[in-house]
Amino acid sequence: MRSTLSLIQREFAAYFLSPIAYVVLVVFLAVMGGHYWLAFRQLTTSGPVGVEFPWVVLLDGYLFWFIFLLVPPLITMRLFAEERGTGTLEMLMTAPVRDWQIVLAKYLAAVGFYLILWVPFVFYFPILMDLNWNAAGFTLYAKGMVIALGMGIVLLIASIVMPIGRKGLPCLFSLFAFLTSGVFAYFHKNHDEIPVLTAGIDPYPALTAGIGIFFVGLMLLALGIWVSSLVKSQMVAALLSVSLGMIFLIADLMVRLFPPETPYHQIAAYFALPTHFVKDFGRGILDTGHLVLYITVAVLAFFLTVRSVESRRWQ
Amino acid sequence: MITVRNLTKYYGDYPAVRDVSFHVDAGKVVGFLGPNGAGKSTTMRILTGYLTATSGQATINGCDVFWNPIEARRNIGYLPESCPLYTEMRVDEYLLFRAGLKGLPVRDRKIRAQFVMERCWLKEVRRQLIGTLSKGYRQRVGLADALIANPPVLILDEPTVGLDPTQIRETRKLIKELGQEHTVLLSTHILSEVEMSCDSAIIIYQGQVALEGTLEQLKQRHPNGNLEDLFVSITGAIDR
């Protein structure tokens, strides 16, 4: 357990020591920002045009999906390929850890970075849900409580991200922030109205889209880590896993090309990621069929990665 | 402490190690000698669990490296041949990470890292990025990593390669000191190194053990009483 935790920490911190991570973050933020602007414009336009599901606008379009499918390969390409290239894998594989622990740690670190990629989304929520609050409930104390709570969470995340030697300070500050939040909550408790947020637009598509995005990420990252464990060059790993990801985009093309009720259409529909989001997740429908696909592919790819790492020893 | 029985390793059809058997007693510093490509690194990689033997058996401190790999690896501090390190990490960060990876409890990590940094003269570079360190310092970081969990066995693959004469001398001295607390198996093809820091030596040639014994025993095997002549007479076809 200790070893796995240290490994997750190192792998996660290593992302922020490489320039590629920042490139991915910035490019993805730009694309997301563009789509947010599209959704925002449609939400605020007057007349009979407009949009019912802003999440569909956000998660549709080939530009978005093309960029999105590039992201997991860029996250996972270094995980094993780099270590094999530089030889550091030997240091890792002669440490007293099981192979699956190595794979799991690297995978979880990749998932962590992937989630950070989506953090800016949180700031779109208020607009995309048309959130309103009751001004009477948000007293000075309530505001203080919310702000302190937010700062506490940010500092807690910071203390997790920080390298091993310098966790103390952010950890202490986050504890302090949580305490402050508690104090504010105590002073607020006698107030008549509690702070309430109400959404003008159905908020549940946000939840289903989030779940969909999370599991799609699990699948694509698992595929990426598997490819990375097979090759020695990061470039080859990235290209191969992008091509694997493109299968899902091609399936989407097929869905649009073939008429419904034909076998090609039905088979392609299983793999057509953009359609899954446009038709289901973006509209608040949680289709477990899609989730089963994502999870099975993720589990299979994870298993193959462990085997592929193990097989290194037998060569 | 280290027992190897009939170890064989094939890379495809090529036998890198053929039927190697030897034994290293606790508290000994043993030199693993041989020309390049003799199978030294392969044997060490099998001992550390990086590779799996085609046949044969190896145990470290009673733990079989194949059936009980985690326990066996806990008993080993390993310095690989080219000493690969994460170049983007700082020295102390790296050592703390390795301490965690080797399962040390959080409160022991700092103490052990401090200790090995002092031991391997890394104090002045502790906040430096490993990528900016010279070859000698990197080698020391690798050695510090091997020592960090205080394992009973140290397996060092060519620990002095690429170092300058002063550093070689320091490293040899350190290895000699380490021999008092740890069992050390170190590979090299520099003979003076064996004479200076080892109690006994195993000469390996073309994947097989050619000679094994204490330095005195080995020296008696050749009329000159010179280790270098002995080595060349076993491994070099030109002089024969």
XYZ file of C-alpha atoms in Angstrom:
555
model
C 0.000 0.000 0.000
C 2.764 2.411 0.997
C 4.703 1.589 -2.137
C 1.671 2.050 -4.369
C 0.903 5.413 -2.765
C 4.458 6.678 -3.258
C 4.356 5.501 -6.829
C 1.029 7.220 -7.551
C 2.403 10.396 -6.021
C 5.554 10.334 -8.125
C 3.746 9.541 -11.344
C 1.197 12.264 -10.721
C 3.830 14.851 -9.824
C 5.854 13.835 -12.895
C 3.059 15.153 -15.118
C 3.637 18.660 -13.878
C 7.355 18.416 -14.538
C 6.918 17.828 -18.251
C 6.023 20.525 -20.789
C 3.650 18.263 -22.696
C 1.202 18.282 -19.777
C 0.895 22.063 -19.914
C 0.464 22.003 -23.686
C -2.360 19.493 -23.311
C -3.977 21.534 -20.548
C -3.840 24.776 -22.528
C -5.022 23.320 -25.848
C -7.850 21.484 -24.171
C -8.851 24.569 -22.205
C -8.947 26.564 -25.456
C -11.154 24.011 -27.200
C -13.458 23.731 -24.195
C -13.622 27.501 -23.970
C -14.629 27.717 -27.629
C -17.402 25.201 -27.140
C -18.554 26.909 -23.986
C -18.782 30.147 -25.918
C -20.926 28.392 -28.572
C -23.243 26.983 -25.916
C -23.386 30.321 -24.120
C -24.303 32.169 -27.319
C -27.104 29.726 -28.067
C -28.418 29.981 -24.522
C -28.596 33.772 -24.585
C -29.841 34.245 -28.139
C -33.352 35.601 -28.608
C -36.042 34.327 -30.907
C -37.130 30.819 -31.778
C -33.553 29.507 -32.136
C -31.707 28.258 -29.072
C -30.769 25.086 -27.366
C -32.485 22.711 -25.033
C -29.452 20.771 -23.865
C -26.374 22.968 -23.557
C -24.252 19.913 -22.724
C -24.879 18.484 -26.163
C -23.442 21.650 -27.716
C -20.451 21.370 -25.420
C -19.658 17.740 -26.213
C -20.389 17.558 -29.914
C -18.553 18.298 -33.127
C -15.676 16.537 -34.826
C -13.169 19.220 -33.865
C -13.933 18.644 -30.213
C -13.803 14.865 -30.495
C -10.658 14.899 -32.533
C -8.883 17.012 -29.922
C -10.463 15.028 -27.102
C -9.262 11.710 -28.537
C -5.744 13.134 -28.777
C -5.677 13.937 -25.082
C -5.589 10.514 -23.362
C -2.773 9.226 -25.639
C -0.737 12.315 -24.795
C -1.338 11.654 -21.100
C -0.483 7.958 -21.211
C 2.265 7.828 -23.830
C 5.107 8.421 -21.393
C 3.973 6.041 -18.664
C 5.860 2.943 -19.797
C 7.449 3.953 -23.098
C 9.584 6.636 -21.467
C 10.720 4.344 -18.679
C 11.650 1.631 -21.139
C 13.477 4.139 -23.307
C 15.587 5.533 -20.467
C 15.949 2.217 -18.654
C 14.352 3.398 -15.407
C 11.859 0.557 -15.697
C 14.603 -1.702 -14.369
C 14.744 0.341 -11.157
C 10.982 0.080 -10.849
C 10.659 -3.609 -11.606
C 13.398 -4.624 -9.181
C 11.700 -2.754 -6.328
C 9.593 -4.902 -3.991
C 6.274 -4.181 -5.714
C 4.009 -6.388 -7.788
C 3.613 -5.649 -11.469
C -0.072 -4.888 -11.127
C 0.750 -2.305 -8.464
C 3.052 -0.519 -10.883
C 0.387 -0.535 -13.591
C -2.350 0.519 -11.186
C -0.286 3.397 -9.796
C 0.536 4.712 -13.244
C -3.065 4.304 -14.348
C -4.465 6.131 -11.331
C -1.982 8.959 -11.813
C -3.119 9.264 -15.424
C -6.772 9.264 -14.330
C -5.934 11.974 -11.799
C -4.377 14.167 -14.450
C -7.329 13.524 -16.759
C -9.706 14.705 -14.047
C -7.657 17.882 -13.566
C -8.119 18.484 -17.269
C -11.855 18.736 -16.698
C -11.696 20.989 -13.653
C -12.351 24.205 -15.667
C -15.720 22.656 -16.459
C -16.797 23.360 -12.911
C -16.698 27.058 -13.684
C -19.125 26.608 -16.584
C -21.718 24.978 -14.360
C -23.441 28.121 -13.032
C -24.150 29.394 -16.546
C -24.971 26.067 -18.152
C -27.423 25.244 -15.362
C -28.691 28.813 -15.061
C -28.053 28.747 -11.309
C -29.823 31.213 -9.049
C -29.491 31.755 -5.342
C -31.710 33.272 -2.697
C -29.965 36.473 -1.630
C -31.518 36.358 1.846
C -29.958 32.991 2.606
C -26.472 34.083 1.630
C -25.552 36.089 4.695
C -22.014 37.225 5.362
C -21.431 34.072 7.390
C -22.771 31.799 4.667
C -20.550 33.450 2.079
C -17.571 33.124 4.371
C -18.372 29.484 4.935
C -18.580 28.730 1.212
C -15.363 30.617 0.414
C -13.434 28.983 3.256
C -14.741 25.570 2.228
C -13.648 26.158 -1.365
C -10.202 27.304 -0.271
C -9.907 24.299 2.002
C -10.667 21.924 -0.867
C -8.207 23.681 -3.190
C -5.479 23.545 -0.539
C -6.233 19.893 0.162
C -5.796 19.099 -3.526
C -2.601 21.176 -3.547
C -1.226 19.179 -0.636
C -1.900 15.957 -2.536
C -0.216 17.301 -5.672
C 2.846 18.633 -3.870
C 5.997 16.496 -3.846
C 6.621 14.364 -0.814
C 8.780 16.737 1.210
C 6.506 19.777 1.087
C 3.016 18.654 1.902
C 2.930 20.014 5.423
C 2.133 23.658 4.784
C -0.800 23.306 2.354
C -2.170 20.503 4.506
C -2.049 22.743 7.594
C -3.637 25.662 5.745
C -6.440 23.481 4.395
C -7.170 22.263 7.908
C -7.277 25.895 9.017
C -9.644 26.749 6.150
C -11.965 23.904 7.057
C -11.995 25.056 10.691
C -12.800 28.608 9.601
C -15.595 27.269 7.453
C -16.919 25.417 10.465
C -16.823 28.580 12.579
C -18.776 30.488 9.934
C -21.290 27.653 9.738
C -21.736 27.852 13.530
C -22.501 31.591 13.400
C -24.849 31.060 10.474
C -26.910 28.331 12.108
C -29.367 30.663 13.874
C -30.228 32.485 10.682
C -33.748 31.784 9.381
C -33.016 31.053 5.766
C -30.487 28.561 4.573
C -28.572 29.269 1.352
C -30.200 27.461 -1.556
C -29.109 27.190 -5.177
C -31.803 26.635 -7.798
C -31.123 25.606 -11.371
C -33.067 27.156 -14.244
C -31.933 24.423 -16.630
C -32.164 20.716 -15.810
C -28.944 20.055 -13.867
C -28.914 16.279 -14.299
C -27.359 16.250 -17.796
C -24.310 17.748 -16.084
C -24.156 14.696 -13.851
C -24.683 12.138 -16.625
C -22.266 13.917 -18.957
C -19.724 13.920 -16.126
C -20.206 10.204 -15.523
C -19.903 9.536 -19.258
C -16.754 11.643 -19.571
C -15.221 9.887 -16.569
C -15.787 6.367 -17.872
C -14.784 7.226 -21.431
C -11.587 8.570 -19.907
C -11.055 5.323 -17.980
C -11.370 3.387 -21.227
C -9.148 5.606 -23.378
C -6.487 5.895 -20.684
C -6.429 2.130 -20.216
C -5.999 1.651 -23.962
C -3.237 4.256 -23.948
C -1.329 2.696 -21.058
C -1.552 -0.689 -22.750
C -0.063 0.666 -25.975
C 2.589 2.497 -23.962
C 3.615 -0.760 -22.308
C 4.149 -2.383 -25.706
C 6.545 0.069 -27.319
C 9.774 1.829 -26.477
C 9.154 5.199 -28.108
C 6.709 7.743 -26.725
C 5.940 9.002 -30.211
C 4.955 5.551 -31.455
C 2.872 5.006 -28.324
C 0.982 8.260 -28.887
C 0.368 7.601 -32.579
C -0.801 4.037 -32.002
C -3.202 4.944 -29.239
C -4.575 7.881 -31.237
C -5.292 5.459 -34.074
C -7.011 3.145 -31.602
C -9.111 6.056 -30.408
C -10.008 6.985 -33.961
C -11.918 3.701 -34.235
C -14.583 5.315 -32.078
C -14.727 8.337 -34.332
C -14.937 6.213 -37.480
C -17.753 4.261 -35.864
C -19.549 7.553 -35.418
C -19.092 8.344 -39.110
C -20.542 4.936 -39.947
C -23.542 5.604 -37.759
C -24.253 8.711 -39.788
C -23.507 7.042 -43.138
C -25.505 3.834 -42.862
C -29.280 3.953 -42.546
C -30.693 2.843 -39.202
C -31.749 -0.775 -38.717
C -28.891 -2.061 -40.885
C -26.401 -4.315 -39.074
C -23.473 -1.967 -39.793
C -25.313 0.885 -38.203
C -26.209 -1.139 -35.139
C -22.704 -2.449 -34.600
C -21.144 0.965 -35.176
C -23.620 2.512 -32.732
C -22.052 0.514 -29.907
C -18.709 2.235 -30.472
C -19.798 5.682 -31.610
C -18.651 7.802 -28.675
C -19.868 11.209 -29.956
C -23.320 9.762 -30.573
C -23.381 8.356 -27.049
C -22.901 11.855 -25.709
C -25.219 13.651 -28.120
C -28.053 11.175 -27.737
C -27.715 9.989 -24.148
C -25.216 11.438 -21.692
C -25.662 15.030 -22.872
C -29.431 14.756 -22.357
C -29.414 13.291 -18.878
C -29.818 9.657 -19.928
C -27.477 7.203 -18.259
C -27.285 4.308 -20.724
C -25.597 1.476 -18.856
C -24.926 -0.257 -22.187
C -22.349 2.395 -23.028
C -20.842 2.255 -19.553
C -20.507 -1.517 -19.842
C -18.518 -1.043 -23.057
C -16.209 1.520 -21.445
C -15.636 -0.524 -18.327
C -15.056 -3.840 -20.109
C -12.583 -2.278 -22.533
C -10.843 -0.554 -19.622
C -10.606 -3.773 -17.600
C -9.384 -5.740 -20.611
C -6.748 -3.146 -21.493
C -5.623 -2.981 -17.859
C -5.278 -6.753 -17.725
C -3.322 -6.786 -20.987
C -1.023 -4.073 -19.641
C -0.203 -6.099 -16.535
C 0.504 -9.130 -18.737
C 2.629 -7.105 -21.113
C 4.687 -5.672 -18.243
C 5.079 -9.151 -16.765
C 6.155 -10.606 -20.089
C 9.189 -8.273 -20.083
C 10.694 -10.493 -17.444
C 10.403 -13.565 -19.623
C 12.275 -12.262 -22.617
C 23.170 -15.349 1.698
C 23.036 -15.653 -2.093
C 22.672 -19.149 -3.491
C 22.524 -19.829 -7.209
C 21.975 -23.339 -8.521
C 22.189 -24.408 -12.170
C 20.975 -21.058 -13.419
C 20.388 -20.925 -17.171
C 19.038 -18.093 -19.269
C 18.344 -18.173 -22.975
C 17.659 -15.061 -25.039
C 15.845 -16.796 -27.870
C 18.344 -19.443 -28.959
C 21.332 -17.676 -27.441
C 22.395 -18.955 -24.028
C 23.519 -15.886 -22.053
C 23.982 -17.825 -18.819
C 24.624 -21.564 -18.803
C 24.318 -23.694 -15.722
C 25.803 -21.192 -13.303
C 26.056 -22.185 -9.648
C 27.710 -20.303 -6.833
C 27.254 -19.343 -3.236
C 27.979 -16.125 -1.383
C 28.241 -16.198 2.404
C 26.813 -13.476 4.597
C 29.076 -10.499 5.197
C 31.336 -11.152 2.219
C 32.226 -8.807 -0.617
C 32.362 -10.884 -3.757
C 33.598 -9.709 -7.133
C 31.758 -10.972 -10.158
C 34.366 -10.917 -12.869
C 34.170 -11.496 -16.562
C 34.692 -9.936 -19.946
C 31.925 -7.900 -21.558
C 28.996 -10.065 -22.563
C 29.933 -12.919 -20.266
C 26.540 -12.927 -18.583
C 27.291 -10.871 -15.473
C 24.443 -8.416 -15.943
C 22.029 -11.165 -16.921
C 22.835 -13.133 -13.766
C 22.387 -10.033 -11.631
C 19.119 -9.190 -13.326
C 17.839 -12.667 -12.566
C 18.903 -12.312 -8.938
C 17.050 -9.007 -8.627
C 13.955 -10.396 -10.328
C 14.119 -8.146 -13.374
C 14.434 -11.205 -15.597
C 13.232 -14.741 -15.083
C 15.661 -17.611 -15.509
C 14.961 -20.232 -18.152
C 15.871 -22.884 -15.589
C 17.668 -23.176 -12.308
C 17.142 -21.634 -8.923
C 18.350 -18.590 -7.047
C 17.665 -17.628 -3.433
C 18.459 -14.436 -1.570
C 18.526 -14.752 2.193
C 16.424 -17.898 1.888
C 13.810 -16.358 -0.415
C 13.451 -17.824 -3.870
C 13.613 -15.030 -6.439
C 10.975 -16.697 -8.598
C 8.470 -18.031 -6.070
C 8.816 -15.301 -3.493
C 9.916 -12.297 -5.558
C 8.704 -9.515 -3.261
C 10.436 -10.863 -0.159
C 13.585 -11.592 -2.168
C 13.637 -8.051 -3.582
C 13.146 -6.595 -0.102
C 16.478 -8.147 0.794
C 18.297 -6.593 -2.138
C 19.669 -3.166 -2.879
C 20.361 -3.052 -6.575
C 22.421 -0.653 -8.655
C 21.789 -1.369 -12.354
C 24.514 -1.112 -14.930
C 23.938 2.322 -16.455
C 22.289 3.632 -13.277
C 19.030 4.907 -14.793
C 17.363 7.641 -12.697
C 14.425 10.005 -13.047
C 16.280 13.053 -14.315
C 13.451 15.471 -13.561
C 13.464 14.790 -9.820
C 15.641 16.296 -7.119
C 18.056 14.078 -5.229
C 16.222 14.125 -1.893
C 12.824 13.802 -3.589
C 14.064 10.795 -5.496
C 15.440 9.104 -2.414
C 12.243 9.755 -0.450
C 10.233 8.323 -3.338
C 12.412 5.228 -3.500
C 12.163 4.816 0.273
C 8.389 4.882 -0.034
C 8.453 2.496 -2.964
C 10.481 0.070 -0.901
C 7.837 0.198 1.786
C 9.534 2.266 4.489
C 7.125 3.924 6.934
C 6.756 7.684 6.445
C 8.671 8.696 9.574
C 11.660 6.499 8.722
C 11.991 7.811 5.180
C 13.539 11.153 6.062
C 15.926 9.613 8.562
C 17.102 6.974 6.109
C 17.371 9.516 3.270
C 19.491 11.788 5.469
C 21.640 8.865 6.476
C 22.320 7.557 2.963
C 22.915 11.074 1.632
C 25.592 11.507 4.256
C 26.975 8.070 3.554
C 27.280 8.663 -0.189
C 28.462 12.305 0.077
C 25.334 13.727 -1.499
C 24.638 16.428 1.099
C 25.747 19.356 -1.044
C 23.592 18.329 -4.035
C 20.467 17.257 -2.188
C 18.239 19.914 -3.788
C 19.758 19.581 -7.257
C 17.911 18.029 -10.192
C 19.331 14.612 -10.979
C 19.494 15.566 -14.651
C 22.056 18.258 -13.868
C 24.349 15.963 -11.885
C 27.629 14.580 -13.182
C 28.058 10.873 -13.814
C 29.871 10.379 -10.526
C 27.102 11.982 -8.496
C 24.451 9.989 -10.343
C 26.285 6.808 -9.509
C 26.250 7.871 -5.865
C 22.517 8.563 -6.032
C 22.065 5.053 -7.412
C 24.158 3.674 -4.573
C 22.219 5.725 -2.019
C 19.019 4.285 -3.467
C 20.391 0.750 -3.124
C 21.170 1.470 0.528
C 18.012 3.311 1.486
C 15.981 0.390 2.821
C 19.071 -1.033 4.564
C 18.895 -4.386 2.761
C 21.201 -7.227 3.826
C 22.356 -7.856 0.251
C 23.754 -5.315 -2.199
C 24.012 -6.166 -5.858
C 26.071 -3.585 -7.719
C 26.454 -3.848 -11.470
C 29.697 -2.122 -12.473
C 29.553 0.556 -9.779
C 32.716 2.363 -10.868
C 32.197 2.511 -14.613
C 32.521 6.024 -16.017
C 33.961 7.563 -12.863
C 37.201 9.533 -12.565
C 40.119 8.067 -10.545
C 39.266 9.965 -7.361
C 35.657 8.907 -7.505
C 36.664 5.306 -8.218
C 38.863 5.341 -5.152
C 36.086 6.830 -3.006
C 33.543 4.329 -4.292
C 35.863 1.400 -3.602
C 36.441 2.653 -0.095
C 32.701 2.977 0.404
C 32.079 -0.529 -0.901
C 34.708 -1.875 1.446
C 32.996 -0.131 4.348
C 29.603 -1.413 3.238
C 31.020 -4.926 3.219
C 31.140 -4.796 7.004
C 27.352 -4.611 7.301
C 26.075 -5.958 3.999
C 26.730 -8.885 1.726
C 27.948 -7.364 -1.512
C 28.019 -8.877 -4.974
C 29.648 -6.480 -7.409
C 30.350 -7.023 -11.047
C 33.280 -5.496 -12.834
C 35.842 -6.156 -15.482
C 38.477 -4.065 -13.746
C 40.763 -6.416 -11.883
C 42.413 -3.975 -9.527
C 38.957 -3.222 -8.189
C 38.497 -6.831 -7.124
C 41.903 -6.906 -5.499
C 41.199 -3.737 -3.578
C 37.681 -4.264 -2.347
C 36.703 -7.936 -2.503
C 37.181 -10.958 -0.260
C 36.657 -13.451 -3.043
C 35.811 -13.546 -6.721
C 33.776 -15.510 -9.227
C 35.104 -15.458 -12.774
C 32.431 -15.992 -15.373
C 33.165 -16.586 -19.029
C 30.767 -17.295 -21.898
C 27.903 -17.736 -19.479
C 29.642 -20.276 -17.268
C 31.541 -20.086 -14.004
C 35.194 -20.490 -14.940
C 36.754 -20.066 -11.498
C 35.571 -19.344 -7.993
C 37.422 -18.788 -4.750
C 39.064 -16.334 -2.375
C 41.661 -13.994 -3.832
C 44.514 -16.075 -2.392
C 43.121 -19.269 -3.832
C 42.716 -17.653 -7.225
C 46.198 -16.216 -7.254
C 47.645 -19.667 -6.564
C 45.939 -20.987 -9.676
C 48.394 -19.155 -11.903
C 52.188 -19.489 -11.768
C 52.634 -15.704 -11.701
C 50.283 -15.281 -8.780
C 48.808 -12.373 -10.712
C 45.059 -11.984 -11.071
C 45.286 -10.233 -14.401
C 47.314 -13.011 -15.990
C 44.865 -15.548 -14.617
C 41.922 -13.601 -16.007
C 43.489 -13.306 -19.451
C 44.495 -16.967 -19.509
C 40.875 -17.950 -18.852
C 39.033 -15.463 -20.960
C 41.407 -14.221 -23.644
C 42.054 -16.529 -26.548
C 44.845 -14.315 -27.932
C 47.419 -14.957 -25.205
C 46.870 -18.656 -25.149
